[in-house]
Amino acid sequence: MEAIEELAVQPCTSSLYLRPFRLSYRQNGTKKFWDFMRTHDSVSILIFNTSRQCFVVVKQFRPAVYMCEVERHHPQVFQNQDKESFPSLENTLPAVVGVTYELCAGIVDKPGLSLEEIACEEVLEECGYRVSTADLRRITSYRSGVGVTGSRQTLFYAEVNDEMRTSGGGGQPEEGELIEVVEIPLEESMKFAYDETFPKTMGVIFSFMWFHNNIAPKLPKK
C-alpha cells in the first residue's frame, strides 16, 4: 500500500468523477461567484462485528490527503498550477502521510440500485462480509465538502459476525482499489477516534460516537 513511486502532478482536463464549475449569483444585492465541483453522492457503513466485539473499518492511500501534506511541506509544488509543467516530486514525503482510516464506503453511480443495495455491495467488496438490505439500519444523511462539492452521504449501520465473512475484502483491484481491512476493538474505539496520530475521516468519529450513544448501552454486560 505504501510503495508509492513515480509521482507526477499534471492539470486535470477531464474526469469521470469531478466536474468543475463557477456559479455567478447576486446575494442581498451583491454580485458574487463561487467555484465548485459536481461529484457523486455516496454511502458509508459503520460495521460492527458482534463475534469479535469490534468495528470494521478500512485503510487506504488517499492521493488528495498525501498532496495536502506535500504542499504543506513543499508549497512550491502548486505554484505553477496554471502552467503545463509542475515541479519535480522526487524529494517527497513517505506515502504513510496519505494513508487514512475510513468507514467502508462507495459512490452512488448505479442508477438501478438503491442506496441500501449499493451499501451491501461495498461491504462485500471492501470488507468481505455478505449482508442483506434487511441487515442495514439507516443512521442519517449529511452534506460533505459543503464548500467544494456539497455532495450527500448516507450513513448506515450493519452488525456482522464471523460466519458472514466470505472473503478477505480489499476492494476491486481492477478499479485500482487497494484496501486493508482493520478491526478496532470496541473498548479502544473512542481513544482511537480522538487519536490524531491515526488520520481518519469525520465519519469514523461521528459513527463511533453514535454507536456509543445508541447501541453500546443495549449490549449485554460482561
XYZ file of C-alpha atoms in Angstrom:
222
model
C 0.000 0.000 0.000
C 2.783 2.433 0.815
C 5.006 1.536 -2.152
C 4.201 4.778 -3.997
C 6.572 5.641 -6.855
C 6.907 7.851 -9.956
C 4.781 10.703 -8.622
C 3.818 13.353 -11.157
C 1.326 16.230 -10.909
C -0.424 17.479 -14.028
C -3.515 19.533 -14.914
C -6.828 17.648 -14.799
C -8.646 18.438 -18.046
C -11.349 15.783 -17.726
C -12.502 13.305 -15.086
C -15.056 10.571 -14.587
C -15.646 11.750 -11.032
C -15.160 15.530 -10.835
C -16.666 18.372 -12.891
C -15.525 21.916 -12.012
C -17.892 24.887 -12.445
C -18.212 28.547 -11.457
C -21.586 29.835 -10.251
C -22.306 33.571 -10.580
C -25.124 34.960 -8.472
C -26.401 38.011 -6.621
C -26.946 37.793 -2.848
C -28.591 40.645 -0.962
C -27.777 42.946 -3.848
C -24.086 41.980 -4.019
C -22.697 40.244 -7.110
C -20.745 37.103 -6.186
C -19.293 33.952 -7.683
C -18.243 30.601 -6.243
C -16.159 27.792 -7.714
C -17.403 24.284 -7.031
C -17.261 20.724 -8.282
C -20.038 18.294 -9.027
C -19.345 14.760 -7.938
C -21.247 11.627 -6.969
C -23.218 11.213 -3.785
C -22.056 8.324 -1.604
C -22.901 5.798 1.071
C -20.880 4.768 4.117
C -21.385 1.902 6.527
C -20.473 1.566 10.189
C -19.773 -2.163 10.594
C -19.720 -3.832 13.997
C -18.580 -7.446 14.312
C -20.522 -8.980 17.192
C -18.321 -12.094 17.252
C -15.203 -10.060 17.911
C -16.821 -7.005 19.541
C -15.009 -4.691 17.186
C -15.603 -2.146 14.464
C -14.545 -2.995 10.940
C -13.030 -0.056 9.073
C -10.824 0.291 6.031
C -7.401 1.773 5.498
C -6.167 3.118 2.181
C -3.836 5.571 0.488
C -5.569 8.812 -0.461
C -3.682 10.916 -3.051
C -5.566 14.103 -2.088
C -4.539 13.730 1.557
C -0.985 12.943 0.517
C -0.719 16.002 -1.726
C -2.093 18.257 1.035
C 0.827 17.139 3.177
C 3.257 17.553 0.285
C 2.090 21.130 -0.286
C 2.299 21.880 3.433
C 5.961 20.882 3.431
C 6.785 21.932 -0.155
C 4.454 24.822 -1.116
C 6.259 25.364 -4.407
C 4.647 22.223 -5.833
C 1.422 24.027 -6.778
C 2.851 27.451 -7.570
C 2.749 26.758 -11.319
C -0.761 25.334 -11.373
C -1.756 27.376 -14.441
C 1.204 26.153 -16.463
C 1.799 22.933 -18.341
C 4.641 21.721 -16.132
C 4.867 21.255 -12.374
C 7.952 20.940 -10.155
C 9.521 17.524 -9.783
C 8.224 15.374 -6.920
C 11.449 13.444 -6.403
C 12.018 14.616 -2.822
C 8.568 13.823 -1.495
C 7.194 12.557 1.799
C 6.705 8.911 2.798
C 3.424 7.518 1.496
C 2.192 6.825 5.027
C 1.209 10.508 5.403
C -1.508 9.870 2.823
C -2.957 6.732 4.433
C -6.272 7.225 6.224
C -8.721 5.149 8.273
C -12.278 5.324 6.985
C -15.677 3.703 7.120
C -16.500 1.251 4.376
C -17.973 3.483 1.666
C -18.652 3.926 -2.020
C -20.055 6.350 -4.562
C -23.629 6.239 -5.805
C -23.144 5.608 -9.520
C -25.542 2.754 -10.285
C -28.997 4.169 -11.125
C -30.658 0.749 -10.978
C -29.666 0.097 -7.365
C -30.999 1.568 -4.127
C -28.658 3.152 -1.595
C -29.073 0.036 0.561
C -28.109 -2.272 -2.304
C -25.042 -0.194 -3.088
C -24.063 -0.270 0.600
C -24.340 -4.074 0.661
C -22.081 -4.334 -2.389
C -19.477 -2.104 -0.758
C -19.469 -4.130 2.471
C -18.808 -7.291 0.469
C -16.199 -5.801 -1.855
C -14.237 -3.817 0.707
C -14.617 -5.854 3.901
C -15.675 -9.324 2.760
C -18.964 -9.597 4.684
C -22.171 -10.617 2.940
C -25.059 -8.571 4.301
C -28.586 -8.013 3.014
C -30.528 -4.780 2.856
C -32.529 -6.052 5.852
C -29.283 -6.062 7.865
C -28.831 -2.325 7.368
C -30.044 0.418 9.663
C -30.100 3.900 8.209
C -28.492 6.330 10.651
C -28.690 9.630 8.775
C -27.510 11.551 5.739
C -25.424 14.713 5.633
C -23.595 17.015 3.268
C -19.861 16.631 2.821
C -17.417 19.093 1.296
C -20.006 21.871 1.550
C -17.556 24.491 0.288
C -16.441 22.483 -2.721
C -18.797 19.642 -3.690
C -21.883 19.731 -1.456
C -22.467 16.034 -2.109
C -24.725 13.938 0.095
C -23.502 10.902 2.024
C -25.919 8.449 3.599
C -24.657 6.549 6.632
C -25.825 3.029 7.506
C -25.133 0.684 10.412
C -24.649 -3.062 9.977
C -23.951 -5.790 12.505
C -21.982 -8.760 11.207
C -20.391 -11.882 12.651
C -17.538 -14.130 11.635
C -19.886 -16.537 9.840
C -20.957 -13.759 7.472
C -17.443 -13.186 6.177
C -16.955 -14.813 2.797
C -13.691 -13.200 1.672
C -10.844 -11.017 2.819
C -12.302 -7.933 1.150
C -9.789 -5.411 -0.086
C -11.832 -3.740 -2.813
C -11.669 -4.271 -6.558
C -8.093 -4.282 -7.908
C -9.365 -3.872 -11.473
C -10.717 -0.463 -10.425
C -7.428 0.497 -8.798
C -8.572 -0.164 -5.235
C -6.047 -1.330 -2.652
C -7.788 -1.541 0.711
C -6.736 -3.015 4.047
C -9.434 -4.165 6.457
C -8.776 -3.044 10.043
C -10.541 -4.080 13.249
C -10.904 -1.550 16.078
C -11.843 -3.191 19.422
C -14.940 -1.647 20.982
C -13.175 -0.805 24.244
C -10.473 1.123 22.342
C -12.715 2.814 19.811
C -13.177 6.248 21.383
C -9.484 6.545 22.174
C -8.806 5.672 18.542
C -11.393 8.210 17.342
C -9.620 11.108 19.041
C -6.042 9.938 18.465
C -4.687 12.311 15.816
C -1.779 10.009 15.067
C -4.299 7.857 13.169
C -5.548 10.066 10.289
C -9.259 9.411 9.805
C -12.443 10.814 8.372
C -15.096 12.648 10.367
C -17.438 9.760 9.550
C -15.384 7.441 11.755
C -15.536 9.822 14.726
C -19.230 10.602 14.344
C -20.320 6.991 13.830
C -18.310 5.721 16.802
C -19.975 8.379 18.966
C -23.390 7.389 17.581
C -22.709 3.753 18.434
C -21.677 4.528 21.994
C -24.820 6.620 22.496
C -27.335 4.336 20.784
C -26.036 0.754 20.620
C -23.465 0.272 23.363
C -25.938 0.816 26.254
C -28.022 -2.111 24.948
C -25.135 -4.561 24.651
C -25.046 -7.469 27.147
C -22.963 -6.617 30.170
C -19.799 -8.641 30.590
